[in-house]
PDB file of C-alpha atoms in Angstrom:
ATOM      1  CA  TRP X   1     -11.452   8.200  -8.520  1.00 96.00           C
ATOM      2  CA  VAL X   2     -13.947   5.525  -7.410  1.00 97.00           C
ATOM      3  CA  LYS X   3     -13.942   4.265  -3.793  1.00 97.00           C
ATOM      4  CA  LEU X   4     -13.192   0.582  -3.631  1.00 97.00           C
ATOM      5  CA  ALA X   5     -12.101  -0.362  -0.157  1.00 95.00           C
ATOM      6  CA  GLU X   6     -12.149   0.946   3.447  1.00 95.00           C
ATOM      7  CA  HIS X   7     -10.615  -0.571   6.608  1.00 92.00           C
ATOM      8  CA  THR X   8     -10.196   0.738  10.139  1.00 89.00           C
ATOM      9  CA  LEU X   9      -7.822  -0.868  12.611  1.00 84.00           C
ATOM     10  CA  SER X  10      -8.201   0.035  16.248  1.00 83.00           C
ATOM     11  CA  GLY X  11      -6.092  -1.621  18.856  1.00 76.00           C
ATOM     12  CA  TYR X  12      -5.190  -4.063  16.133  1.00 71.00           C
ATOM     13  CA  ASN X  13      -2.060  -5.379  17.687  1.00 69.00           C
ATOM     14  CA  PHE X  14      -0.972  -7.644  14.835  1.00 71.00           C
ATOM     15  CA  ASP X  15       2.448  -7.662  13.261  1.00 80.00           C
ATOM     16  CA  THR X  16       1.243  -7.460   9.661  1.00 84.00           C
ATOM     17  CA  LYS X  17      -1.801  -6.161   7.761  1.00 89.00           C
ATOM     18  CA  ASP X  18      -2.498  -7.466   4.338  1.00 89.00           C
ATOM     19  CA  LEU X  19      -4.399  -5.388   1.792  1.00 91.00           C
ATOM     20  CA  ASP X  20      -5.786  -8.101  -0.378  1.00 91.00           C
ATOM     21  CA  ASP X  21      -9.173  -6.757  -1.372  1.00 92.00           C
ATOM     22  CA  SER X  22      -9.928  -8.140  -4.806  1.00 93.00           C
ATOM     23  CA  ALA X  23     -11.362  -4.747  -5.854  1.00 95.00           C
ATOM     24  CA  MET X  24      -7.914  -3.135  -5.362  1.00 96.00           C
ATOM     25  CA  PHE X  25      -6.104  -5.616  -7.616  1.00 96.00           C
ATOM     26  CA  THR X  26      -8.057  -5.932 -10.833  1.00 96.00           C
ATOM     27  CA  SER X  27      -7.875  -4.872 -14.497  1.00 95.00           C
ATOM     28  CA  THR X  28     -10.976  -2.686 -14.030  1.00 96.00           C
ATOM     29  CA  TYR X  29      -8.957   0.441 -13.250  1.00 97.00           C
ATOM     30  CA  ASP X  30      -5.582   1.654 -14.597  1.00 95.00           C
ATOM     31  CA  ARG X  31      -4.357   3.432 -11.456  1.00 97.00           C
ATOM     32  CA  TYR X  32      -4.928   2.719  -7.798  1.00 98.00           C
ATOM     33  CA  ARG X  33      -4.534   5.027  -4.738  1.00 98.00           C
ATOM     34  CA  ILE X  34      -4.452   4.125  -1.063  1.00 97.00           C
ATOM     35  CA  TYR X  35      -4.872   6.681   1.734  1.00 97.00           C
ATOM     36  CA  ILE X  36      -3.612   5.558   5.167  1.00 95.00           C
ATOM     37  CA  TYR X  37      -4.271   8.022   7.879  1.00 94.00           C
ATOM     38  CA  ASP X  38      -4.438   8.089  11.674  1.00 91.00           C
ATOM     39  CA  PHE X  39      -1.550   5.469  11.546  1.00 91.00           C
ATOM     40  CA  GLN X  40      -0.162   4.696  14.970  1.00 91.00           C
ATOM     41  CA  PRO X  41       2.499   2.074  15.612  1.00 92.00           C
ATOM     42  CA  GLN X  42       2.732   0.145  18.894  1.00 91.00           C
ATOM     43  CA  SER X  43       6.494   0.936  19.281  1.00 92.00           C
ATOM     44  CA  ASP X  44       8.244   4.313  19.113  1.00 92.00           C
ATOM     45  CA  ASP X  45      10.608   5.369  16.323  1.00 91.00           C
ATOM     46  CA  VAL X  46       9.782   2.727  13.817  1.00 92.00           C
ATOM     47  CA  GLN X  47       9.411   2.283  10.044  1.00 92.00           C
ATOM     48  CA  LEU X  48       6.225   1.398   8.216  1.00 94.00           C
ATOM     49  CA  ARG X  49       7.206  -1.195   5.565  1.00 95.00           C
ATOM     50  CA  VAL X  50       5.581  -3.029   2.719  1.00 96.00           C
ATOM     51  CA  GLN X  51       6.042  -6.220   0.808  1.00 97.00           C
ATOM     52  CA  PHE X  52       4.347  -7.404  -2.506  1.00 97.00           C
ATOM     53  CA  LYS X  53       2.546 -10.576  -3.303  1.00 96.00           C
ATOM     54  CA  LEU X  54       3.573 -11.131  -6.917  1.00 96.00           C
ATOM     55  CA  GLY X  55       2.563 -14.147  -8.990  1.00 95.00           C
ATOM     56  CA  GLY X  56       0.858 -15.657  -6.016  1.00 94.00           C
ATOM     57  CA  VAL X  57       3.976 -15.552  -3.770  1.00 95.00           C
ATOM     58  CA  PHE X  58       4.887 -13.021  -0.986  1.00 95.00           C
ATOM     59  CA  ARG X  59       8.253 -11.747  -2.036  1.00 95.00           C
ATOM     60  CA  THR X  60      10.518 -11.724   0.999  1.00 94.00           C
ATOM     61  CA  ASP X  61      13.702 -11.902  -1.009  1.00 94.00           C
ATOM     62  CA  THR X  62      16.246  -9.008  -1.162  1.00 94.00           C
ATOM     63  CA  ASN X  63      15.065  -7.732  -4.501  1.00 95.00           C
ATOM     64  CA  TYR X  64      13.266  -4.612  -3.261  1.00 95.00           C
ATOM     65  CA  GLU X  65      14.685  -1.279  -4.354  1.00 94.00           C
ATOM     66  CA  HIS X  66      13.527   2.137  -3.099  1.00 94.00           C
ATOM     67  CA  HIS X  67      14.548   5.728  -2.715  1.00 94.00           C
ATOM     68  CA  THR X  68      12.801   8.104  -0.163  1.00 91.00           C
ATOM     69  CA  MET X  69      13.322  11.704   0.494  1.00 90.00           C
ATOM     70  CA  MET X  70      12.657  12.699   4.178  1.00 86.00           C
ATOM     71  CA  PRO X  71      13.087  16.315   5.059  1.00 82.00           C
ATOM     72  CA  SER X  72      11.802  17.401   8.501  1.00 84.00           C
ATOM     73  CA  SER X  73      11.113  20.510  10.461  1.00 87.00           C
ATOM     74  CA  GLY X  74      14.208  19.998  12.659  1.00 81.00           C
ATOM     75  CA  SER X  75      16.667  20.519   9.877  1.00 81.00           C
ATOM     76  CA  ALA X  76      17.246  22.432   6.650  1.00 76.00           C
ATOM     77  CA  ASN X  77      18.950  19.433   5.220  1.00 77.00           C
ATOM     78  CA  TYR X  78      17.285  17.046   2.811  1.00 76.00           C
ATOM     79  CA  VAL X  79      17.838  13.514   4.202  1.00 80.00           C
ATOM     80  CA  SER X  80      17.216  10.411   2.138  1.00 83.00           C
ATOM     81  CA  ASP X  81      16.994   6.704   2.512  1.00 81.00           C
ATOM     82  CA  SER X  82      17.586   4.151  -0.271  1.00 84.00           C
ATOM     83  CA  SER X  83      18.255   0.535  -0.816  1.00 87.00           C
ATOM     84  CA  ALA X  84      18.932  -1.791  -3.709  1.00 85.00           C
ATOM     85  CA  GLY X  85      18.763  -4.951  -1.771  1.00 87.00           C
ATOM     86  CA  ASN X  86      16.224  -5.029   1.098  1.00 91.00           C
ATOM     87  CA  ASN X  87      13.513  -7.640   1.723  1.00 94.00           C
ATOM     88  CA  PHE X  88      10.978  -4.718   2.065  1.00 95.00           C
ATOM     89  CA  ILE X  89      10.252  -1.148   1.047  1.00 95.00           C
ATOM     90  CA  SER X  90      10.449   1.409   3.818  1.00 93.00           C
ATOM     91  CA  LEU X  91       7.503   3.847   3.487  1.00 94.00           C
ATOM     92  CA  LEU X  92       7.708   5.991   6.670  1.00 91.00           C
ATOM     93  CA  LYS X  93      10.641   6.213   8.981  1.00 88.00           C
ATOM     94  CA  GLY X  94      10.921   7.514  12.503  1.00 87.00           C
ATOM     95  CA  CYS X  95       7.270   7.183  13.362  1.00 90.00           C
ATOM     96  CA  GLY X  96       6.426   8.176  16.924  1.00 89.00           C
ATOM     97  CA  ASN X  97       3.779   6.250  18.897  1.00 91.00           C
ATOM     98  CA  ALA X  98       2.547   8.855  21.429  1.00 89.00           C
ATOM     99  CA  SER X  99      -1.217   9.407  21.390  1.00 86.00           C
ATOM    100  CA  ASP X 100      -0.651  12.805  19.600  1.00 87.00           C
ATOM    101  CA  GLU X 101       1.765  11.425  17.037  1.00 89.00           C
ATOM    102  CA  ARG X 102      -0.209  10.115  14.049  1.00 89.00           C
ATOM    103  CA  HIS X 103       0.978   9.591  10.519  1.00 93.00           C
ATOM    104  CA  THR X 104      -0.512   9.835   7.004  1.00 95.00           C
ATOM    105  CA  LEU X 105       0.464   8.070   3.743  1.00 96.00           C
ATOM    106  CA  ILE X 106      -0.712   8.108   0.152  1.00 98.00           C
ATOM    107  CA  LEU X 107       0.399   5.270  -2.100  1.00 98.00           C
ATOM    108  CA  GLU X 108      -0.141   4.712  -5.906  1.00 98.00           C
ATOM    109  CA  TYR X 109       0.357   1.823  -8.191  1.00 97.00           C
ATOM    110  CA  SER X 110      -0.724   0.918 -11.795  1.00 96.00           C
ATOM    111  CA  LEU X 111      -2.061  -2.079 -13.649  1.00 96.00           C
ATOM    112  CA  PRO X 112      -1.740  -4.764 -10.995  1.00 97.00           C
ATOM    113  CA  THR X 113      -2.906  -7.665 -13.156  1.00 96.00           C
ATOM    114  CA  THR X 114      -0.456  -7.158 -15.921  1.00 94.00           C
ATOM    115  CA  THR X 115       2.481  -9.472 -16.039  1.00 95.00           C
ATOM    116  CA  GLY X 116       4.888  -7.804 -18.466  1.00 89.00           C
ATOM    117  CA  HIS X 117       6.413  -5.172 -16.203  1.00 93.00           C
ATOM    118  CA  TRP X 118       7.909  -4.704 -12.703  1.00 95.00           C
ATOM    119  CA  HIS X 119       5.328  -3.468 -10.277  1.00 96.00           C
ATOM    120  CA  ASP X 120       6.217  -0.310  -8.538  1.00 96.00           C
ATOM    121  CA  LEU X 121       4.885   2.080  -5.817  1.00 97.00           C
ATOM    122  CA  MET X 122       4.971   5.836  -5.524  1.00 98.00           C
ATOM    123  CA  TRP X 123       4.126   7.382  -2.109  1.00 97.00           C
ATOM    124  CA  SER X 124       4.109  10.558  -0.095  1.00 97.00           C
ATOM    125  CA  GLY X 125       3.277  11.208   3.519  1.00 95.00           C
ATOM    126  CA  ILE X 126       3.631  12.927   6.811  1.00 93.00           C
ATOM    127  CA  THR X 127       5.276  11.537   9.812  1.00 91.00           C
ATOM    128  CA  MET X 128       5.219  12.864  13.486  1.00 88.00           C
ATOM    129  CA  ARG X 129       8.627  11.956  14.846  1.00 83.00           C
ATOM    130  CA  PRO X 130       9.566  11.085  18.443  1.00 80.00           C
ATOM    131  CA  ASP X 131      11.691  14.192  18.582  1.00 80.00           C
ATOM    132  CA  ASN X 132       8.685  16.354  17.968  1.00 82.00           C
ATOM    133  CA  ASP X 133       9.690  17.191  14.456  1.00 85.00           C
ATOM    134  CA  VAL X 134       7.234  16.825  11.598  1.00 88.00           C
ATOM    135  CA  GLY X 135       8.642  15.030   8.480  1.00 86.00           C
ATOM    136  CA  VAL X 136       7.505  14.732   4.914  1.00 90.00           C
ATOM    137  CA  VAL X 137       8.314  11.643   2.872  1.00 93.00           C
ATOM    138  CA  ASN X 138       8.286  11.149  -0.951  1.00 95.00           C
ATOM    139  CA  GLY X 139       9.435   7.874  -2.456  1.00 96.00           C
ATOM    140  CA  VAL X 140       9.402   5.248  -5.125  1.00 97.00           C
ATOM    141  CA  GLY X 141      10.168   1.565  -4.986  1.00 96.00           C
ATOM    142  CA  TYR X 142       9.617  -1.820  -6.605  1.00 96.00           C
ATOM    143  CA  ASN X 143      10.478  -5.498  -6.438  1.00 95.00           C
ATOM    144  CA  ARG X 144      12.566  -6.961  -9.235  1.00 94.00           C
ATOM    145  CA  SER X 145      12.140 -10.670  -8.554  1.00 92.00           C
ATOM    146  CA  SER X 146       8.817 -11.212 -10.478  1.00 95.00           C
ATOM    147  CA  THR X 147       6.662  -9.553 -13.128  1.00 96.00           C
ATOM    148  CA  GLY X 148       3.692 -11.726 -11.948  1.00 96.00           C
ATOM    149  CA  ALA X 149       0.387 -10.079 -11.075  1.00 97.00           C
ATOM    150  CA  LEU X 150       0.331  -7.943  -8.036  1.00 97.00           C
ATOM    151  CA  THR X 151      -2.437  -9.216  -5.674  1.00 96.00           C
ATOM    152  CA  THR X 152      -1.557  -8.102  -2.109  1.00 96.00           C
ATOM    153  CA  LEU X 153       0.372  -5.384  -0.280  1.00 96.00           C
ATOM    154  CA  ARG X 154       1.632  -6.588   3.223  1.00 95.00           C
ATOM    155  CA  PHE X 155       2.231  -3.694   5.674  1.00 95.00           C
ATOM    156  CA  PHE X 156       4.252  -4.107   8.886  1.00 94.00           C
ATOM    157  CA  THR X 157       6.451  -2.053  11.230  1.00 93.00           C
ATOM    158  CA  SER X 158      10.186  -2.515  11.897  1.00 93.00           C
ATOM    159  CA  SER X 159       9.416  -3.502  15.513  1.00 92.00           C
ATOM    160  CA  GLY X 160       6.163  -3.969  17.455  1.00 90.00           C
ATOM    161  CA  ASN X 161       2.773  -4.057  15.922  1.00 90.00           C
ATOM    162  CA  ILE X 162       0.298  -1.868  13.968  1.00 89.00           C
ATOM    163  CA  GLU X 163      -2.027  -0.314  16.572  1.00 88.00           C
ATOM    164  CA  ASN X 164      -4.354   1.937  14.692  1.00 88.00           C
ATOM    165  CA  TRP X 165      -5.061   3.205  11.096  1.00 90.00           C
ATOM    166  CA  HIS X 166      -7.708   4.026   8.604  1.00 93.00           C
ATOM    167  CA  LEU X 167      -7.278   2.873   5.041  1.00 94.00           C
ATOM    168  CA  VAL X 168      -9.284   4.007   2.005  1.00 97.00           C
ATOM    169  CA  GLY X 169      -8.604   2.656  -1.548  1.00 97.00           C
ATOM    170  CA  TYR X 170      -9.582   4.173  -4.863  1.00 98.00           C
ATOM    171  CA  GLY X 171      -9.391   3.199  -8.488  1.00 97.00           C
ATOM    172  CA  LEU X 172      -9.003   5.469 -11.565  1.00 97.00           C
ATOM    173  CA  LYS X 173      -9.908   4.602 -15.143  1.00 93.00           C
ATOM    174  CA  SER X 174      -8.073   6.499 -17.839  1.00 85.00           C
TER     175      SER X 174
END
């Protein structure tokens, strides 16, 4: 893995954050990995969501599909979240915003410049929930409205803004 990008947001207070570093969306590497850690939302009990820019257009239609498993320390049940028609992919759910509630996420995608397949994400992470439970997430998702090149990931929360995070991106050549 080769480090390609690094961003720190502190007191960011914006409703979206676009990852559009050209190094993260090239044909130079076959696989890309993003680490987001120390994520803190402005509002309590929110989702961290993502949308794709495909073929030069931010896809805000209802052609996102995802499935996420979300077990937590407060239950022996394995909870899941899925959608076959949202205008976003839900990455983390139930994120607390207290100063001691920070969240971690790892995302992966492949071959962003190719135009012959749907672009998908695979992710896993840890969320500190407002009820003091710790949760783990594992998910997959994609947008089925375009097979155009993937050039940007747009991150946002279900309400409020993104306060803090640290993002590091890597590329892997087969």
